[in-house]
PDB file of C-alpha atoms in Angstrom:
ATOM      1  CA  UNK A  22       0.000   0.000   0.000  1.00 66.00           C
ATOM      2  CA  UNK A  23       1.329   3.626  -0.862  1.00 75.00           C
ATOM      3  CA  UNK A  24       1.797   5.557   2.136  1.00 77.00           C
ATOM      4  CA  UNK A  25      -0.127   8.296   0.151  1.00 80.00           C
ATOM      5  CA  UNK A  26      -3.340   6.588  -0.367  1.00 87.00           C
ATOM      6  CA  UNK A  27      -3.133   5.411   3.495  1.00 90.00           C
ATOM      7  CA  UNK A  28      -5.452   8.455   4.480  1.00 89.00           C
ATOM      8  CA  UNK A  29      -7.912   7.363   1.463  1.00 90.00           C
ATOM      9  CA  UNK A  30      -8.169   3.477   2.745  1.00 92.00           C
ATOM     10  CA  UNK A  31      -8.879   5.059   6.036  1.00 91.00           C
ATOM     11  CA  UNK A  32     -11.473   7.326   5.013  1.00 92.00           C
ATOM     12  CA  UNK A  33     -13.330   4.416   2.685  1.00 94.00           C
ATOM     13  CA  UNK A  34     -13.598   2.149   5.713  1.00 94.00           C
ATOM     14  CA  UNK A  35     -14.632   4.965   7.800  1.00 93.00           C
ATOM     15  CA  UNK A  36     -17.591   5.519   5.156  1.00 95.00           C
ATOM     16  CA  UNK A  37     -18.303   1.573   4.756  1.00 96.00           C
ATOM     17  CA  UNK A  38     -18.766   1.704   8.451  1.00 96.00           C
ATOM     18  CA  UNK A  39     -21.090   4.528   8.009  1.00 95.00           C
ATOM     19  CA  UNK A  40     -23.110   3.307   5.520  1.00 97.00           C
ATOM     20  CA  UNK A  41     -23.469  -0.334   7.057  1.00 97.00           C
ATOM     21  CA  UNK A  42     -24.671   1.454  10.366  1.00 97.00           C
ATOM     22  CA  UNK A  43     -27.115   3.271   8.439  1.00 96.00           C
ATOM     23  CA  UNK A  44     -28.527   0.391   6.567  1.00 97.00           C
ATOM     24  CA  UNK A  45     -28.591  -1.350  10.089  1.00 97.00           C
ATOM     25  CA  UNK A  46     -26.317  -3.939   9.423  1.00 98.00           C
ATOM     26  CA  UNK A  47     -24.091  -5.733  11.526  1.00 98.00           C
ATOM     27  CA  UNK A  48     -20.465  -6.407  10.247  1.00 98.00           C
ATOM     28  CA  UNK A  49     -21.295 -10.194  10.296  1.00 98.00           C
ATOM     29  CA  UNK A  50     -24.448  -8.956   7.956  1.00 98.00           C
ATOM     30  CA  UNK A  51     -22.576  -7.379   5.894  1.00 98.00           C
ATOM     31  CA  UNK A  52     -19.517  -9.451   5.559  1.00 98.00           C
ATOM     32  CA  UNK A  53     -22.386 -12.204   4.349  1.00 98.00           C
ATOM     33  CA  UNK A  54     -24.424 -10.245   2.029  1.00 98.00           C
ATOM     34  CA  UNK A  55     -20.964  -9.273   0.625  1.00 98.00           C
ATOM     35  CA  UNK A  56     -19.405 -12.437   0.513  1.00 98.00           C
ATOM     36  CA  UNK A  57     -16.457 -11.731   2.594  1.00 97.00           C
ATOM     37  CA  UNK A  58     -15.551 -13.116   6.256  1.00 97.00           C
ATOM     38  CA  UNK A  59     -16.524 -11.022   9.241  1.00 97.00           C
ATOM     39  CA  UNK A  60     -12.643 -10.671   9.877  1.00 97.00           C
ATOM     40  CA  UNK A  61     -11.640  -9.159   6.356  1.00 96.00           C
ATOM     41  CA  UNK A  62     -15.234  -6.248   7.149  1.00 97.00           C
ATOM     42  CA  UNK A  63     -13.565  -5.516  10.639  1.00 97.00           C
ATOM     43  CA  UNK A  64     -10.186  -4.879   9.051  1.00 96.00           C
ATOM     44  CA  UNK A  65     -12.059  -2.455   6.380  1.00 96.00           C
ATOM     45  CA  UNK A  66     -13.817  -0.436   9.098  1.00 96.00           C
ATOM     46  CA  UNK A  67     -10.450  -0.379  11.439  1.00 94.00           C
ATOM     47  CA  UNK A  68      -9.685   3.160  11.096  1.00 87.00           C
ATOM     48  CA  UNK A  69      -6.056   2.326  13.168  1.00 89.00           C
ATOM     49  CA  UNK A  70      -5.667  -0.332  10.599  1.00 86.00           C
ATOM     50  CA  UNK A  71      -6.051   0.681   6.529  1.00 82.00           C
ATOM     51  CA  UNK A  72      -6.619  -2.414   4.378  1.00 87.00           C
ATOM     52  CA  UNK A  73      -6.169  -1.944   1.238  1.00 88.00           C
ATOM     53  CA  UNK A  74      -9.403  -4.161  -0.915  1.00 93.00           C
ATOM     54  CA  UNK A  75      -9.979  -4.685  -4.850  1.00 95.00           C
ATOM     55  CA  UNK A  76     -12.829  -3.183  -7.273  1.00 96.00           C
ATOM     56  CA  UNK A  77     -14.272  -6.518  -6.972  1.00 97.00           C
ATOM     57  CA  UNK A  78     -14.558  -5.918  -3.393  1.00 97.00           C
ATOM     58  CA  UNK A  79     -15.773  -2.292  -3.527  1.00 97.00           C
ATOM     59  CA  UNK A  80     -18.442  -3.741  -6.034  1.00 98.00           C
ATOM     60  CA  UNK A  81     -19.051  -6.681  -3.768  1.00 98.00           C
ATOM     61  CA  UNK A  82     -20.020  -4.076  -0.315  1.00 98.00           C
ATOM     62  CA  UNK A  83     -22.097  -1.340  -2.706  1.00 98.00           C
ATOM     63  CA  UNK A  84     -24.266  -3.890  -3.776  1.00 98.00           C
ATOM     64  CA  UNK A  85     -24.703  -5.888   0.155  1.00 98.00           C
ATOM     65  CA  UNK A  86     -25.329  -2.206   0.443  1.00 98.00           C
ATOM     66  CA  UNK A  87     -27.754  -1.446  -2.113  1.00 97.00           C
ATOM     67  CA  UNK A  88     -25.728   1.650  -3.751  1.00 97.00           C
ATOM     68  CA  UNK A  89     -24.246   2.765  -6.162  1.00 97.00           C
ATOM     69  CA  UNK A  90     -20.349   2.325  -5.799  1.00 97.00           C
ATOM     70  CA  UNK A  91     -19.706   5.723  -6.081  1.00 95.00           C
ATOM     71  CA  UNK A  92     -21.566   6.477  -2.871  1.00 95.00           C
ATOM     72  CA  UNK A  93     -18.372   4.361  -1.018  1.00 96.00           C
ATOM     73  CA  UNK A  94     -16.141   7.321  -1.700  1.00 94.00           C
ATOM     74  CA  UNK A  95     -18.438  10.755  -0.845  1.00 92.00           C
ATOM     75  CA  UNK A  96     -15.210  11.390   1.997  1.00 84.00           C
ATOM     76  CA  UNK A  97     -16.048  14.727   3.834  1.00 73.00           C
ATOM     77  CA  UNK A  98     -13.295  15.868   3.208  1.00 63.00           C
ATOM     78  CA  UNK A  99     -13.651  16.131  -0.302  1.00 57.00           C
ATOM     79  CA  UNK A 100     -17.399  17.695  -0.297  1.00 50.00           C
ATOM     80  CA  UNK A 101     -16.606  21.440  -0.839  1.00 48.00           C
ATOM     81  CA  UNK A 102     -18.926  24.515  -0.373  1.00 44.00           C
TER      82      UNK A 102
END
């Protein structure tokens, strides 16, 4: 992982986390509808802990989450006024 994008991985799980809570999903919900283990969704959300993941895997929580994959990266810090 590029020290550069460590802030970015960090800011998707952050988000991921978000969204699951809104949906009302649990991480073990999630990590099911998604197709991934519970363990590998924990190390997403970790904020002390950036895991890098693949497209497939971006595509793989957006739809367990019923949005569009470009909803995974509205950061705050990128939303300008």
């Amino acid at each position: 992982m590029k020290h550069e994008y460590v802030d970015r991985y960090r800011e998707l799980g952050l988000r991921v986390s978000l969204l699951r809570k809104i949906k009302g999903y649990t991480q073990e919900q999630l990590a099911e509808r998604a197709g991934k283990s519970l363990t590998f969704i924990g190390s997403i959300e970790a904020p002390n802990m950036p895991t890098s993941v693949s497209l497939e895997t971006i595509f793989d929580i957006a739809n367990a989450l019923e949005m569009p994959v470009y909803q995974l990266f509205l950061f705050e810090n990128d939303i300008k006024p």
